[in-house]
């Protein structure tokens, strides 16, 4: 699962402000749970002033803050990317953040059948790392059994890639564009062309490396649970208290 590459890559959200308003989503989640900014600060370790600035759009939600919020609040990391139309619905302009708001409607029960999520071509939240640029389809669908990603492979050699990735569950990948070389612990490297695919156990160290100078794009689907994927995310950037 490509998410494990965050352990060694500097995280950089790509034009995040043009994708969604994560601060509005955070505010909605906090109101739903009847939490104050002080409560969220205790759960995540982020200063109240930082949380307030994120919610009001005065500070970007970088990777380190996203990870702390996701782990501290115990939610699907992609929910902070959800561009829900009702993110600010019912939000009172006079609410200060230190007083719980009125209860929100009951959430959808986990396991409800008949869900669907449509993602248009190359839409979805994106994250850039030194090895891959990620686009996350179906980011609005929570508690998924499968986690899809579209990867633009940046590494051009296994030496440039660094440590191999590992994660629970299984992974399926298909080359959508270009050519890549698949590396893993137990087998010799293999070149994959457009249309080729591979299925493997995620606990086996693995990496995708682009071949040639052209673009290399891969569709990747992982069966690991959200909490298992989040446990592999370890930011390397230092957090500056503001």
XYZ file of C-alpha atoms in Angstrom:
242
model
C 0.000 0.000 0.000
C 1.588 3.248 -1.083
C 0.538 5.043 2.081
C 3.513 3.522 3.885
C 5.839 5.738 1.863
C 4.823 8.628 4.122
C 7.290 7.201 6.651
C 10.172 8.555 4.668
C 8.705 11.270 2.459
C 8.060 14.927 3.056
C 4.316 15.510 2.813
C 3.010 18.309 0.653
C -0.687 18.801 -0.084
C -1.169 19.751 -3.728
C -3.480 22.747 -4.204
C -5.539 21.517 -1.259
C -7.440 24.785 -0.940
C -8.745 24.257 -4.471
C -10.010 20.765 -3.650
C -11.979 21.215 -0.448
C -12.168 23.168 2.795
C -10.792 20.686 5.363
C -11.246 23.216 8.154
C -14.998 23.285 7.501
C -15.090 19.478 7.561
C -13.160 19.436 10.847
C -15.568 21.967 12.338
C -18.572 19.891 11.262
C -17.079 16.726 12.782
C -16.318 18.540 16.037
C -19.858 19.896 16.257
C -21.322 16.451 15.534
C -19.351 15.017 18.452
C -20.150 17.930 20.765
C -16.455 18.646 21.256
C -14.897 21.994 22.084
C -11.620 23.147 20.593
C -10.058 22.415 23.979
C -11.350 18.837 23.808
C -9.872 18.335 20.334
C -6.597 19.885 21.497
C -6.315 17.332 24.302
C -7.093 14.444 21.946
C -4.684 15.495 19.203
C -1.934 17.470 20.916
C -2.544 20.449 18.615
C -2.816 23.907 20.236
C -6.277 25.454 20.455
C -5.019 28.461 18.487
C -3.863 26.181 15.652
C -7.197 24.337 15.545
C -9.093 27.620 15.473
C -7.002 28.913 12.563
C -7.489 25.642 10.635
C -11.262 25.790 11.115
C -11.490 29.412 9.991
C -9.258 28.873 6.959
C -6.395 30.999 8.298
C -3.944 28.088 8.365
C -3.516 25.188 5.900
C -4.031 21.648 7.156
C -0.631 20.116 6.447
C 0.110 16.394 6.576
C 1.336 16.319 10.168
C -1.794 18.085 11.430
C -3.998 15.796 9.347
C -2.377 12.715 10.856
C -2.736 14.001 14.422
C -6.400 14.819 13.860
C -7.101 11.474 12.246
C -5.440 9.458 14.996
C -6.645 11.630 17.877
C -10.275 11.632 16.730
C -10.225 8.020 15.573
C -11.662 8.688 12.121
C -10.984 7.667 8.538
C -8.116 9.822 7.335
C -9.959 10.525 4.084
C -12.968 12.041 5.868
C -11.022 15.248 6.403
C -10.841 15.423 2.609
C -14.578 14.902 2.117
C -16.008 17.832 0.178
C -19.478 17.364 1.638
C -21.881 20.050 0.524
C -23.270 20.296 4.040
C -19.879 20.753 5.726
C -20.952 24.087 7.137
C -24.703 23.525 7.114
C -26.302 24.654 10.340
C -23.070 26.284 11.475
C -23.780 29.320 13.602
C -21.587 32.331 13.034
C -21.684 33.126 16.747
C -20.397 29.746 17.889
C -16.953 30.291 19.387
C -15.630 26.715 19.325
C -15.459 26.481 23.111
C -19.145 25.613 23.501
C -20.695 22.386 22.168
C -23.191 22.917 19.371
C -26.598 21.312 18.899
C -26.542 17.603 18.056
C -26.227 16.676 14.397
C -28.347 14.058 12.583
C -27.431 10.446 13.314
C -24.639 9.113 11.087
C -25.167 6.292 8.628
C -24.843 2.927 10.358
C -21.706 0.979 9.468
C -22.405 -1.946 7.184
C -25.367 -0.314 5.420
C -25.839 -1.950 2.019
C -26.254 -0.170 -1.294
C -23.518 2.445 -0.983
C -21.891 4.035 -4.027
C -19.360 6.742 -4.732
C -18.693 8.269 -8.151
C -15.354 9.968 -8.796
C -14.810 11.766 -12.088
C -11.575 11.334 -14.026
C -8.563 12.513 -12.008
C -10.716 14.125 -9.327
C -10.288 13.552 -5.602
C -7.974 14.772 -2.857
C -4.282 14.548 -3.642
C -1.073 14.236 -1.669
C 2.463 14.564 -3.029
C 5.461 12.666 -1.660
C 8.983 12.085 -2.963
C 8.042 8.649 -4.347
C 4.430 9.007 -5.498
C 1.770 11.614 -6.162
C -1.508 10.200 -4.854
C -5.102 10.829 -5.912
C -7.774 9.275 -3.685
C -11.034 8.269 -5.436
C -14.134 7.589 -3.310
C -12.724 9.690 -0.466
C -16.263 10.474 0.674
C -17.024 6.795 1.370
C -16.111 5.859 4.945
C -15.274 2.462 6.432
C -14.398 1.014 3.037
C -13.261 -2.609 2.699
C -11.024 -1.578 -0.199
C -8.906 1.564 -0.490
C -8.307 2.728 -4.083
C -5.571 5.136 -5.150
C -4.176 6.474 -8.418
C -0.394 6.874 -8.247
C 1.867 8.988 -10.390
C 5.230 7.333 -9.783
C 8.065 9.804 -9.220
C 10.997 7.522 -8.257
C 13.129 6.479 -11.247
C 15.366 3.961 -9.474
C 15.096 1.659 -6.471
C 17.968 3.567 -4.895
C 16.005 6.789 -5.207
C 12.919 5.064 -3.777
C 14.600 3.978 -0.538
C 13.066 1.524 1.951
C 10.420 -0.836 0.602
C 6.833 -0.404 1.811
C 4.898 -2.878 3.952
C 1.324 -2.988 5.233
C -1.338 -5.505 6.325
C -3.758 -7.007 3.827
C -3.401 -7.502 0.110
C -2.751 -5.171 -2.815
C -3.728 -5.113 -6.471
C -2.163 -2.766 -9.001
C -2.603 -2.114 -12.734
C -0.453 0.125 -14.924
C -2.662 2.795 -16.506
C 0.047 4.719 -18.331
C 3.740 4.275 -19.052
C 5.948 1.535 -17.722
C 7.085 0.584 -14.226
C 9.385 -1.849 -12.514
C 7.896 -3.725 -9.564
C 10.308 -4.586 -6.740
C 9.585 -6.853 -3.766
C 11.340 -8.853 -1.064
C 10.923 -12.385 -2.368
C 11.030 -12.073 -6.159
C 13.253 -10.555 -8.820
C 12.166 -7.159 -10.201
C 9.665 -7.359 -13.066
C 8.814 -4.749 -15.699
C 5.109 -3.954 -16.091
C 3.651 -2.274 -19.184
C 0.332 -0.506 -19.714
C -2.493 -2.928 -18.934
C -0.327 -5.303 -16.880
C -1.415 -5.980 -13.313
C -0.105 -7.619 -10.156
C -1.647 -8.963 -6.928
C 0.424 -9.593 -3.807
C 0.525 -9.718 -0.012
C 1.113 -6.264 1.432
C 3.349 -7.517 4.254
C 5.964 -8.281 1.614
C 8.201 -5.259 1.084
C 7.376 -3.655 -2.275
C 7.908 -0.608 -4.481
C 6.912 0.771 -7.878
C 9.645 2.520 -9.866
C 9.032 4.386 -13.136
C 10.910 3.211 -16.232
C 12.064 5.759 -18.803
C 11.453 9.500 -18.897
C 7.714 9.483 -19.533
C 4.898 9.568 -16.975
C 3.987 6.415 -15.085
C 0.490 6.080 -13.586
C -0.841 3.126 -11.600
C -4.234 2.186 -10.175
C -3.676 0.613 -6.765
C -6.269 -1.030 -4.495
C -5.469 -2.208 -0.971
C -7.581 -4.377 1.356
C -6.075 -3.099 4.610
C -8.437 -1.392 7.033
C -8.265 2.368 7.486
C -6.798 2.094 10.987
C -4.105 -0.279 9.722
C -3.140 2.149 6.999
C -3.075 5.091 9.387
C -0.764 3.199 11.733
C 1.816 3.099 8.926
C 1.790 6.862 8.446
C 4.676 8.528 10.237
C 5.417 12.095 9.191
C 9.053 13.113 9.109
C 8.469 16.862 9.010
C 8.829 18.708 12.300
C 5.661 20.252 13.702
C 5.915 23.934 14.471
C 3.631 25.161 17.225
C 1.734 28.283 16.206
